[in-house]
Amino acid sequence: MSENAEQTHPLYAADRDLVDALLGHQGDPGPEQLTVAARLVMRYGDFPGAEDIKADIQKVVSSWGLDAQALNLRCREIWASGWKPGQQLDGDLGSGADVADQDG
């Protein structure tokens, strides 16, 4: 096999779904979108294949007005804030068990 042959990444199908979701995201990216994009940039950066994913991720990141360096900076800030994947940043969300009755 040639050293320059394109390969199929084992996570391609799942990652394609993530990229498609990023392409369809409306509005400003939140922590989830930013960190997913950064993870995919890292995963596919030097990978010999998946050119469609690479091109689409670049398109998404550019549409946010970011380059790879700015994306990484934003993600470092997100992780430093204590955010975890799947976590909402809105402090008003929750079970309600810890919220005082505001009617009276």
PDB file of N, CA and C in Angstrom:
ATOM      1  N   MET A   1       0.837  -1.175   0.000  1.00  0.00           N
ATOM      2  CA  MET A   1       0.000   0.000   0.000  1.00  0.00           C
ATOM      3  C   MET A   1       0.880   1.235   0.000  1.00  0.00           C
ATOM      4  N   SER A   2       0.523   2.214  -0.772  1.00  0.00           N
ATOM      5  CA  SER A   2       1.278   3.453  -0.891  1.00  0.00           C
ATOM      6  C   SER A   2       1.192   4.259   0.402  1.00  0.00           C
ATOM      7  N   GLU A   3       2.267   4.955   0.733  1.00  0.00           N
ATOM      8  CA  GLU A   3       2.278   5.792   1.930  1.00  0.00           C
ATOM      9  C   GLU A   3       1.298   6.938   1.812  1.00  0.00           C
ATOM     10  N   ASN A   4       0.974   7.379   0.607  1.00  0.00           N
ATOM     11  CA  ASN A   4       0.093   8.513   0.393  1.00  0.00           C
ATOM     12  C   ASN A   4      -1.365   8.099   0.195  1.00  0.00           C
ATOM     13  N   ALA A   5      -1.683   6.832   0.347  1.00  0.00           N
ATOM     14  CA  ALA A   5      -3.046   6.362   0.144  1.00  0.00           C
ATOM     15  C   ALA A   5      -3.972   6.940   1.212  1.00  0.00           C
ATOM     16  N   GLU A   6      -5.171   7.339   0.769  1.00  0.00           N
ATOM     17  CA  GLU A   6      -6.155   7.839   1.719  1.00  0.00           C
ATOM     18  C   GLU A   6      -6.692   6.690   2.550  1.00  0.00           C
ATOM     19  N   GLN A   7      -6.932   6.974   3.799  1.00  0.00           N
ATOM     20  CA  GLN A   7      -7.454   5.978   4.717  1.00  0.00           C
ATOM     21  C   GLN A   7      -8.865   6.377   5.157  1.00  0.00           C
ATOM     22  N   THR A   8      -9.606   5.410   5.644  1.00  0.00           N
ATOM     23  CA  THR A   8     -10.913   5.673   6.225  1.00  0.00           C
ATOM     24  C   THR A   8     -10.756   5.645   7.735  1.00  0.00           C
ATOM     25  N   HIS A   9     -11.112   6.732   8.383  1.00  0.00           N
ATOM     26  CA  HIS A   9     -10.991   6.815   9.828  1.00  0.00           C
ATOM     27  C   HIS A   9     -12.057   5.931  10.469  1.00  0.00           C
ATOM     28  N   PRO A  10     -11.712   5.193  11.531  1.00  0.00           N
ATOM     29  CA  PRO A  10     -12.698   4.314  12.171  1.00  0.00           C
ATOM     30  C   PRO A  10     -13.891   5.063  12.766  1.00  0.00           C
ATOM     31  N   LEU A  11     -13.753   6.343  13.054  1.00  0.00           N
ATOM     32  CA  LEU A  11     -14.850   7.133  13.617  1.00  0.00           C
ATOM     33  C   LEU A  11     -15.542   8.006  12.564  1.00  0.00           C
ATOM     34  N   TYR A  12     -15.246   7.737  11.295  1.00  0.00           N
ATOM     35  CA  TYR A  12     -15.746   8.593  10.218  1.00  0.00           C
ATOM     36  C   TYR A  12     -17.265   8.770  10.273  1.00  0.00           C
ATOM     37  N   ALA A  13     -18.035   7.695  10.376  1.00  0.00           N
ATOM     38  CA  ALA A  13     -19.505   7.789  10.316  1.00  0.00           C
ATOM     39  C   ALA A  13     -20.052   8.654  11.454  1.00  0.00           C
ATOM     40  N   ALA A  14     -19.581   8.423  12.658  1.00  0.00           N
ATOM     41  CA  ALA A  14     -20.042   9.216  13.802  1.00  0.00           C
ATOM     42  C   ALA A  14     -19.582  10.664  13.666  1.00  0.00           C
ATOM     43  N   ASP A  15     -18.340  10.856  13.213  1.00  0.00           N
ATOM     44  CA  ASP A  15     -17.816  12.215  13.054  1.00  0.00           C
ATOM     45  C   ASP A  15     -18.527  12.959  11.933  1.00  0.00           C
ATOM     46  N   ARG A  16     -18.919  12.244  10.887  1.00  0.00           N
ATOM     47  CA  ARG A  16     -19.663  12.880   9.798  1.00  0.00           C
ATOM     48  C   ARG A  16     -20.965  13.460  10.326  1.00  0.00           C
ATOM     49  N   ASP A  17     -21.631  12.721  11.229  1.00  0.00           N
ATOM     50  CA  ASP A  17     -22.861  13.220  11.853  1.00  0.00           C
ATOM     51  C   ASP A  17     -22.591  14.484  12.672  1.00  0.00           C
ATOM     52  N   LEU A  18     -21.479  14.493  13.406  1.00  0.00           N
ATOM     53  CA  LEU A  18     -21.119  15.672  14.200  1.00  0.00           C
ATOM     54  C   LEU A  18     -20.861  16.871  13.301  1.00  0.00           C
ATOM     55  N   VAL A  19     -20.141  16.646  12.210  1.00  0.00           N
ATOM     56  CA  VAL A  19     -19.838  17.737  11.279  1.00  0.00           C
ATOM     57  C   VAL A  19     -21.130  18.265  10.662  1.00  0.00           C
ATOM     58  N   ASP A  20     -22.016  17.362  10.273  1.00  0.00           N
ATOM     59  CA  ASP A  20     -23.286  17.796   9.693  1.00  0.00           C
ATOM     60  C   ASP A  20     -24.090  18.627  10.686  1.00  0.00           C
ATOM     61  N   ALA A  21     -24.060  18.247  11.962  1.00  0.00           N
ATOM     62  CA  ALA A  21     -24.755  19.020  12.991  1.00  0.00           C
ATOM     63  C   ALA A  21     -24.128  20.405  13.138  1.00  0.00           C
ATOM     64  N   LEU A  22     -22.798  20.480  13.082  1.00  0.00           N
ATOM     65  CA  LEU A  22     -22.129  21.780  13.153  1.00  0.00           C
ATOM     66  C   LEU A  22     -22.479  22.644  11.951  1.00  0.00           C
ATOM     67  N   LEU A  23     -22.543  22.030  10.781  1.00  0.00           N
ATOM     68  CA  LEU A  23     -22.904  22.778   9.572  1.00  0.00           C
ATOM     69  C   LEU A  23     -24.328  23.329   9.676  1.00  0.00           C
ATOM     70  N   GLY A  24     -25.211  22.617  10.345  1.00  0.00           N
ATOM     71  CA  GLY A  24     -26.597  23.042  10.467  1.00  0.00           C
ATOM     72  C   GLY A  24     -26.882  23.930  11.667  1.00  0.00           C
ATOM     73  N   HIS A  25     -25.881  24.150  12.512  1.00  0.00           N
ATOM     74  CA  HIS A  25     -26.080  24.952  13.726  1.00  0.00           C
ATOM     75  C   HIS A  25     -26.374  26.406  13.347  1.00  0.00           C
ATOM     76  N   GLN A  26     -27.410  26.947  13.952  1.00  0.00           N
ATOM     77  CA  GLN A  26     -27.783  28.342  13.732  1.00  0.00           C
ATOM     78  C   GLN A  26     -27.306  29.191  14.903  1.00  0.00           C
ATOM     79  N   GLY A  27     -26.840  30.382  14.613  1.00  0.00           N
ATOM     80  CA  GLY A  27     -26.427  31.298  15.665  1.00  0.00           C
ATOM     81  C   GLY A  27     -24.976  31.104  16.067  1.00  0.00           C
ATOM     82  N   ASP A  28     -24.620  31.775  17.141  1.00  0.00           N
ATOM     83  CA  ASP A  28     -23.253  31.704  17.648  1.00  0.00           C
ATOM     84  C   ASP A  28     -22.985  30.327  18.239  1.00  0.00           C
ATOM     85  N   PRO A  29     -21.770  29.847  18.083  1.00  0.00           N
ATOM     86  CA  PRO A  29     -21.439  28.543  18.659  1.00  0.00           C
ATOM     87  C   PRO A  29     -21.307  28.636  20.171  1.00  0.00           C
ATOM     88  N   GLY A  30     -21.768  27.601  20.840  1.00  0.00           N
ATOM     89  CA  GLY A  30     -21.603  27.501  22.284  1.00  0.00           C
ATOM     90  C   GLY A  30     -20.423  26.598  22.593  1.00  0.00           C
ATOM     91  N   PRO A  31     -20.202  26.330  23.857  1.00  0.00           N
ATOM     92  CA  PRO A  31     -19.084  25.473  24.253  1.00  0.00           C
ATOM     93  C   PRO A  31     -19.112  24.104  23.586  1.00  0.00           C
ATOM     94  N   GLU A  32     -20.300  23.521  23.461  1.00  0.00           N
ATOM     95  CA  GLU A  32     -20.405  22.190  22.861  1.00  0.00           C
ATOM     96  C   GLU A  32     -19.924  22.218  21.406  1.00  0.00           C
ATOM     97  N   GLN A  33     -20.406  23.191  20.627  1.00  0.00           N
ATOM     98  CA  GLN A  33     -20.006  23.278  19.226  1.00  0.00           C
ATOM     99  C   GLN A  33     -18.516  23.587  19.082  1.00  0.00           C
ATOM    100  N   LEU A  34     -18.021  24.489  19.890  1.00  0.00           N
ATOM    101  CA  LEU A  34     -16.607  24.866  19.807  1.00  0.00           C
ATOM    102  C   LEU A  34     -15.694  23.692  20.156  1.00  0.00           C
ATOM    103  N   THR A  35     -16.018  22.980  21.221  1.00  0.00           N
ATOM    104  CA  THR A  35     -15.142  21.886  21.635  1.00  0.00           C
ATOM    105  C   THR A  35     -15.234  20.691  20.681  1.00  0.00           C
ATOM    106  N   VAL A  36     -16.421  20.439  20.134  1.00  0.00           N
ATOM    107  CA  VAL A  36     -16.549  19.373  19.141  1.00  0.00           C
ATOM    108  C   VAL A  36     -15.725  19.721  17.907  1.00  0.00           C
ATOM    109  N   ALA A  37     -15.830  20.959  17.448  1.00  0.00           N
ATOM    110  CA  ALA A  37     -15.063  21.377  16.273  1.00  0.00           C
ATOM    111  C   ALA A  37     -13.561  21.246  16.531  1.00  0.00           C
ATOM    112  N   ALA A  38     -13.112  21.681  17.687  1.00  0.00           N
ATOM    113  CA  ALA A  38     -11.681  21.599  18.006  1.00  0.00           C
ATOM    114  C   ALA A  38     -11.210  20.153  18.058  1.00  0.00           C
ATOM    115  N   ARG A  39     -12.030  19.298  18.641  1.00  0.00           N
ATOM    116  CA  ARG A  39     -11.673  17.877  18.717  1.00  0.00           C
ATOM    117  C   ARG A  39     -11.529  17.282  17.317  1.00  0.00           C
ATOM    118  N   LEU A  40     -12.438  17.644  16.422  1.00  0.00           N
ATOM    119  CA  LEU A  40     -12.381  17.113  15.062  1.00  0.00           C
ATOM    120  C   LEU A  40     -11.210  17.700  14.280  1.00  0.00           C
ATOM    121  N   VAL A  41     -10.897  18.956  14.507  1.00  0.00           N
ATOM    122  CA  VAL A  41      -9.722  19.561  13.867  1.00  0.00           C
ATOM    123  C   VAL A  41      -8.468  18.799  14.273  1.00  0.00           C
ATOM    124  N   MET A  42      -8.352  18.491  15.555  1.00  0.00           N
ATOM    125  CA  MET A  42      -7.185  17.748  16.036  1.00  0.00           C
ATOM    126  C   MET A  42      -7.166  16.328  15.473  1.00  0.00           C
ATOM    127  N   ARG A  43      -8.322  15.663  15.482  1.00  0.00           N
ATOM    128  CA  ARG A  43      -8.402  14.275  15.042  1.00  0.00           C
ATOM    129  C   ARG A  43      -8.036  14.116  13.572  1.00  0.00           C
ATOM    130  N   TYR A  44      -8.494  15.039  12.744  1.00  0.00           N
ATOM    131  CA  TYR A  44      -8.323  14.879  11.304  1.00  0.00           C
ATOM    132  C   TYR A  44      -7.204  15.739  10.716  1.00  0.00           C
ATOM    133  N   GLY A  45      -6.558  16.562  11.532  1.00  0.00           N
ATOM    134  CA  GLY A  45      -5.532  17.474  11.027  1.00  0.00           C
ATOM    135  C   GLY A  45      -4.472  16.809  10.177  1.00  0.00           C
ATOM    136  N   ASP A  46      -3.862  15.762  10.660  1.00  0.00           N
ATOM    137  CA  ASP A  46      -2.797  15.062   9.939  1.00  0.00           C
ATOM    138  C   ASP A  46      -3.250  13.710   9.406  1.00  0.00           C
ATOM    139  N   PHE A  47      -4.545  13.446   9.477  1.00  0.00           N
ATOM    140  CA  PHE A  47      -5.049  12.148   9.032  1.00  0.00           C
ATOM    141  C   PHE A  47      -5.028  12.083   7.505  1.00  0.00           C
ATOM    142  N   PRO A  48      -4.513  10.989   6.950  1.00  0.00           N
ATOM    143  CA  PRO A  48      -4.417  10.862   5.488  1.00  0.00           C
ATOM    144  C   PRO A  48      -5.729  10.379   4.858  1.00  0.00           C
ATOM    145  N   GLY A  49      -6.706  11.251   4.855  1.00  0.00           N
ATOM    146  CA  GLY A  49      -8.013  10.916   4.295  1.00  0.00           C
ATOM    147  C   GLY A  49      -9.072  11.826   4.867  1.00  0.00           C
ATOM    148  N   ALA A  50     -10.332  11.488   4.635  1.00  0.00           N
ATOM    149  CA  ALA A  50     -11.475  12.243   5.150  1.00  0.00           C
ATOM    150  C   ALA A  50     -11.401  13.717   4.752  1.00  0.00           C
ATOM    151  N   GLU A  51     -11.035  13.955   3.513  1.00  0.00           N
ATOM    152  CA  GLU A  51     -10.888  15.336   3.036  1.00  0.00           C
ATOM    153  C   GLU A  51     -12.198  16.111   3.125  1.00  0.00           C
ATOM    154  N   ASP A  52     -13.343  15.424   2.988  1.00  0.00           N
ATOM    155  CA  ASP A  52     -14.629  16.104   3.089  1.00  0.00           C
ATOM    156  C   ASP A  52     -14.856  16.628   4.505  1.00  0.00           C
ATOM    157  N   ILE A  53     -14.508  15.841   5.499  1.00  0.00           N
ATOM    158  CA  ILE A  53     -14.654  16.295   6.885  1.00  0.00           C
ATOM    159  C   ILE A  53     -13.708  17.464   7.150  1.00  0.00           C
ATOM    160  N   LYS A  54     -12.485  17.354   6.704  1.00  0.00           N
ATOM    161  CA  LYS A  54     -11.521  18.442   6.908  1.00  0.00           C
ATOM    162  C   LYS A  54     -12.033  19.741   6.297  1.00  0.00           C
ATOM    163  N   ALA A  55     -12.536  19.668   5.067  1.00  0.00           N
ATOM    164  CA  ALA A  55     -13.023  20.869   4.378  1.00  0.00           C
ATOM    165  C   ALA A  55     -14.243  21.450   5.086  1.00  0.00           C
ATOM    166  N   ASP A  56     -15.166  20.593   5.509  1.00  0.00           N
ATOM    167  CA  ASP A  56     -16.373  21.083   6.176  1.00  0.00           C
ATOM    168  C   ASP A  56     -16.072  21.684   7.542  1.00  0.00           C
ATOM    169  N   ILE A  57     -15.155  21.084   8.295  1.00  0.00           N
ATOM    170  CA  ILE A  57     -14.768  21.653   9.590  1.00  0.00           C
ATOM    171  C   ILE A  57     -14.128  23.018   9.386  1.00  0.00           C
ATOM    172  N   GLN A  58     -13.266  23.130   8.389  1.00  0.00           N
ATOM    173  CA  GLN A  58     -12.644  24.427   8.095  1.00  0.00           C
ATOM    174  C   GLN A  58     -13.710  25.459   7.742  1.00  0.00           C
ATOM    175  N   LYS A  59     -14.711  25.038   6.978  1.00  0.00           N
ATOM    176  CA  LYS A  59     -15.803  25.936   6.588  1.00  0.00           C
ATOM    177  C   LYS A  59     -16.562  26.420   7.824  1.00  0.00           C
ATOM    178  N   VAL A  60     -16.857  25.508   8.738  1.00  0.00           N
ATOM    179  CA  VAL A  60     -17.590  25.847   9.956  1.00  0.00           C
ATOM    180  C   VAL A  60     -16.782  26.820  10.811  1.00  0.00           C
ATOM    181  N   VAL A  61     -15.536  26.478  11.071  1.00  0.00           N
ATOM    182  CA  VAL A  61     -14.695  27.311  11.937  1.00  0.00           C
ATOM    183  C   VAL A  61     -14.523  28.703  11.322  1.00  0.00           C
ATOM    184  N   SER A  62     -14.319  28.765  10.027  1.00  0.00           N
ATOM    185  CA  SER A  62     -14.184  30.058   9.344  1.00  0.00           C
ATOM    186  C   SER A  62     -15.478  30.865   9.423  1.00  0.00           C
ATOM    187  N   SER A  63     -16.622  30.184   9.329  1.00  0.00           N
ATOM    188  CA  SER A  63     -17.902  30.896   9.391  1.00  0.00           C
ATOM    189  C   SER A  63     -18.120  31.529  10.764  1.00  0.00           C
ATOM    190  N   TRP A  64     -17.448  30.993  11.778  1.00  0.00           N
ATOM    191  CA  TRP A  64     -17.514  31.571  13.114  1.00  0.00           C
ATOM    192  C   TRP A  64     -16.510  32.708  13.291  1.00  0.00           C
ATOM    193  N   GLY A  65     -15.759  33.014  12.253  1.00  0.00           N
ATOM    194  CA  GLY A  65     -14.755  34.067  12.331  1.00  0.00           C
ATOM    195  C   GLY A  65     -13.512  33.651  13.090  1.00  0.00           C
ATOM    196  N   LEU A  66     -13.247  32.346  13.116  1.00  0.00           N
ATOM    197  CA  LEU A  66     -12.102  31.829  13.862  1.00  0.00           C
ATOM    198  C   LEU A  66     -11.136  31.109  12.936  1.00  0.00           C
ATOM    199  N   ASP A  67      -9.898  31.002  13.385  1.00  0.00           N
ATOM    200  CA  ASP A  67      -8.927  30.106  12.766  1.00  0.00           C
ATOM    201  C   ASP A  67      -8.582  29.066  13.834  1.00  0.00           C
ATOM    202  N   ALA A  68      -7.707  28.137  13.505  1.00  0.00           N
ATOM    203  CA  ALA A  68      -7.381  27.058  14.441  1.00  0.00           C
ATOM    204  C   ALA A  68      -6.836  27.596  15.765  1.00  0.00           C
ATOM    205  N   GLN A  69      -5.987  28.620  15.704  1.00  0.00           N
ATOM    206  CA  GLN A  69      -5.400  29.175  16.923  1.00  0.00           C
ATOM    207  C   GLN A  69      -6.473  29.821  17.808  1.00  0.00           C
ATOM    208  N   ALA A  70      -7.374  30.594  17.206  1.00  0.00           N
ATOM    209  CA  ALA A  70      -8.437  31.245  17.972  1.00  0.00           C
ATOM    210  C   ALA A  70      -9.411  30.209  18.538  1.00  0.00           C
ATOM    211  N   LEU A  71      -9.691  29.162  17.766  1.00  0.00           N
ATOM    212  CA  LEU A  71     -10.554  28.090  18.241  1.00  0.00           C
ATOM    213  C   LEU A  71      -9.944  27.419  19.467  1.00  0.00           C
ATOM    214  N   ASN A  72      -8.662  27.121  19.409  1.00  0.00           N
ATOM    215  CA  ASN A  72      -7.979  26.500  20.554  1.00  0.00           C
ATOM    216  C   ASN A  72      -7.992  27.408  21.773  1.00  0.00           C
ATOM    217  N   LEU A  73      -7.803  28.711  21.565  1.00  0.00           N
ATOM    218  CA  LEU A  73      -7.833  29.656  22.675  1.00  0.00           C
ATOM    219  C   LEU A  73      -9.210  29.663  23.332  1.00  0.00           C
ATOM    220  N   ARG A  74     -10.257  29.712  22.527  1.00  0.00           N
ATOM    221  CA  ARG A  74     -11.625  29.696  23.064  1.00  0.00           C
ATOM    222  C   ARG A  74     -11.876  28.405  23.848  1.00  0.00           C
ATOM    223  N   CYS A  75     -11.400  27.292  23.313  1.00  0.00           N
ATOM    224  CA  CYS A  75     -11.612  26.009  23.997  1.00  0.00           C
ATOM    225  C   CYS A  75     -10.841  25.932  25.310  1.00  0.00           C
ATOM    226  N   ARG A  76      -9.642  26.467  25.347  1.00  0.00           N
ATOM    227  CA  ARG A  76      -8.892  26.488  26.609  1.00  0.00           C
ATOM    228  C   ARG A  76      -9.645  27.294  27.660  1.00  0.00           C
ATOM    229  N   GLU A  77     -10.261  28.406  27.234  1.00  0.00           N
ATOM    230  CA  GLU A  77     -11.056  29.214  28.168  1.00  0.00           C
ATOM    231  C   GLU A  77     -12.280  28.438  28.655  1.00  0.00           C
ATOM    232  N   ILE A  78     -12.923  27.722  27.742  1.00  0.00           N
ATOM    233  CA  ILE A  78     -14.097  26.919  28.104  1.00  0.00           C
ATOM    234  C   ILE A  78     -13.720  25.859  29.125  1.00  0.00           C
ATOM    235  N   TRP A  79     -12.652  25.098  28.842  1.00  0.00           N
ATOM    236  CA  TRP A  79     -12.243  24.035  29.768  1.00  0.00           C
ATOM    237  C   TRP A  79     -11.795  24.618  31.102  1.00  0.00           C
ATOM    238  N   ALA A  80     -11.121  25.769  31.089  1.00  0.00           N
ATOM    239  CA  ALA A  80     -10.654  26.392  32.334  1.00  0.00           C
ATOM    240  C   ALA A  80     -11.825  26.858  33.202  1.00  0.00           C
ATOM    241  N   SER A  81     -12.969  27.133  32.580  1.00  0.00           N
ATOM    242  CA  SER A  81     -14.137  27.595  33.338  1.00  0.00           C
ATOM    243  C   SER A  81     -14.792  26.461  34.128  1.00  0.00           C
ATOM    244  N   GLY A  82     -14.375  25.215  33.865  1.00  0.00           N
ATOM    245  CA  GLY A  82     -14.953  24.076  34.557  1.00  0.00           C
ATOM    246  C   GLY A  82     -16.073  23.408  33.777  1.00  0.00           C
ATOM    247  N   TRP A  83     -16.356  23.901  32.587  1.00  0.00           N
ATOM    248  CA  TRP A  83     -17.414  23.319  31.747  1.00  0.00           C
ATOM    249  C   TRP A  83     -17.085  21.878  31.410  1.00  0.00           C
ATOM    250  N   LYS A  84     -18.122  21.053  31.337  1.00  0.00           N
ATOM    251  CA  LYS A  84     -17.995  19.647  30.939  1.00  0.00           C
ATOM    252  C   LYS A  84     -18.951  19.391  29.782  1.00  0.00           C
ATOM    253  N   PRO A  85     -18.623  18.472  28.876  1.00  0.00           N
ATOM    254  CA  PRO A  85     -19.517  18.177  27.744  1.00  0.00           C
ATOM    255  C   PRO A  85     -20.926  17.815  28.222  1.00  0.00           C
ATOM    256  N   GLY A  86     -21.913  18.385  27.556  1.00  0.00           N
ATOM    257  CA  GLY A  86     -23.303  18.138  27.894  1.00  0.00           C
ATOM    258  C   GLY A  86     -23.850  19.064  28.962  1.00  0.00           C
ATOM    259  N   GLN A  87     -22.988  19.869  29.557  1.00  0.00           N
ATOM    260  CA  GLN A  87     -23.392  20.777  30.625  1.00  0.00           C
ATOM    261  C   GLN A  87     -23.961  22.057  30.031  1.00  0.00           C
ATOM    262  N   GLN A  88     -25.067  22.524  30.564  1.00  0.00           N
ATOM    263  CA  GLN A  88     -25.646  23.800  30.165  1.00  0.00           C
ATOM    264  C   GLN A  88     -24.984  24.908  30.979  1.00  0.00           C
ATOM    265  N   LEU A  89     -24.748  26.057  30.356  1.00  0.00           N
ATOM    266  CA  LEU A  89     -24.137  27.170  31.070  1.00  0.00           C
ATOM    267  C   LEU A  89     -25.165  28.056  31.749  1.00  0.00           C
ATOM    268  N   ASP A  90     -26.426  27.977  31.347  1.00  0.00           N
ATOM    269  CA  ASP A  90     -27.472  28.810  31.908  1.00  0.00           C
ATOM    270  C   ASP A  90     -27.744  28.382  33.343  1.00  0.00           C
ATOM    271  N   GLY A  91     -27.497  29.249  34.293  1.00  0.00           N
ATOM    272  CA  GLY A  91     -27.680  28.932  35.698  1.00  0.00           C
ATOM    273  C   GLY A  91     -29.121  28.686  36.090  1.00  0.00           C
ATOM    274  N   ASP A  92     -30.095  29.049  35.235  1.00  0.00           N
ATOM    275  CA  ASP A  92     -31.502  28.854  35.553  1.00  0.00           C
ATOM    276  C   ASP A  92     -31.978  27.440  35.275  1.00  0.00           C
ATOM    277  N   LEU A  93     -31.164  26.613  34.675  1.00  0.00           N
ATOM    278  CA  LEU A  93     -31.564  25.247  34.377  1.00  0.00           C
ATOM    279  C   LEU A  93     -31.267  24.348  35.560  1.00  0.00           C
ATOM    280  N   GLY A  94     -32.074  23.334  35.708  1.00  0.00           N
ATOM    281  CA  GLY A  94     -31.830  22.382  36.779  1.00  0.00           C
ATOM    282  C   GLY A  94     -33.109  21.666  37.146  1.00  0.00           C
ATOM    283  N   SER A  95     -33.056  20.892  38.197  1.00  0.00           N
ATOM    284  CA  SER A  95     -34.209  20.093  38.603  1.00  0.00           C
ATOM    285  C   SER A  95     -35.266  20.929  39.290  1.00  0.00           C
ATOM    286  N   GLY A  96     -34.882  22.063  39.808  1.00  0.00           N
ATOM    287  CA  GLY A  96     -35.817  22.887  40.554  1.00  0.00           C
ATOM    288  C   GLY A  96     -35.818  22.568  42.032  1.00  0.00           C
ATOM    289  N   ALA A  97     -35.194  21.488  42.442  1.00  0.00           N
ATOM    290  CA  ALA A  97     -35.183  21.069  43.841  1.00  0.00           C
ATOM    291  C   ALA A  97     -34.454  22.065  44.730  1.00  0.00           C
ATOM    292  N   ASP A  98     -33.541  22.818  44.144  1.00  0.00           N
ATOM    293  CA  ASP A  98     -32.768  23.754  44.955  1.00  0.00           C
ATOM    294  C   ASP A  98     -33.225  25.202  44.770  1.00  0.00           C
ATOM    295  N   VAL A  99     -34.393  25.382  44.158  1.00  0.00           N
ATOM    296  CA  VAL A  99     -34.891  26.724  43.895  1.00  0.00           C
ATOM    297  C   VAL A  99     -35.998  27.037  44.898  1.00  0.00           C
ATOM    298  N   ALA A 100     -35.877  28.169  45.552  1.00  0.00           N
ATOM    299  CA  ALA A 100     -36.884  28.585  46.534  1.00  0.00           C
ATOM    300  C   ALA A 100     -38.191  28.917  45.819  1.00  0.00           C
ATOM    301  N   ASP A 101     -39.304  28.725  46.517  1.00  0.00           N
ATOM    302  CA  ASP A 101     -40.626  29.083  45.983  1.00  0.00           C
ATOM    303  C   ASP A 101     -40.668  30.580  45.774  1.00  0.00           C
ATOM    304  N   GLN A 102     -40.898  31.004  44.549  1.00  0.00           N
ATOM    305  CA  GLN A 102     -40.850  32.425  44.224  1.00  0.00           C
ATOM    306  C   GLN A 102     -42.239  33.034  44.138  1.00  0.00           C
ATOM    307  N   ASP A 103     -43.296  32.256  44.454  1.00  0.00           N
ATOM    308  CA  ASP A 103     -44.642  32.763  44.376  1.00  0.00           C
ATOM    309  C   ASP A 103     -45.066  33.487  45.664  1.00  0.00           C
ATOM    310  N   GLY A 104     -44.373  33.246  46.720  1.00  0.00           N
ATOM    311  CA  GLY A 104     -44.888  33.812  47.951  1.00  0.00           C
ATOM    312  C   GLY A 104     -43.875  34.227  48.857  1.00  0.00           C
TER     313      GLY A 104
END
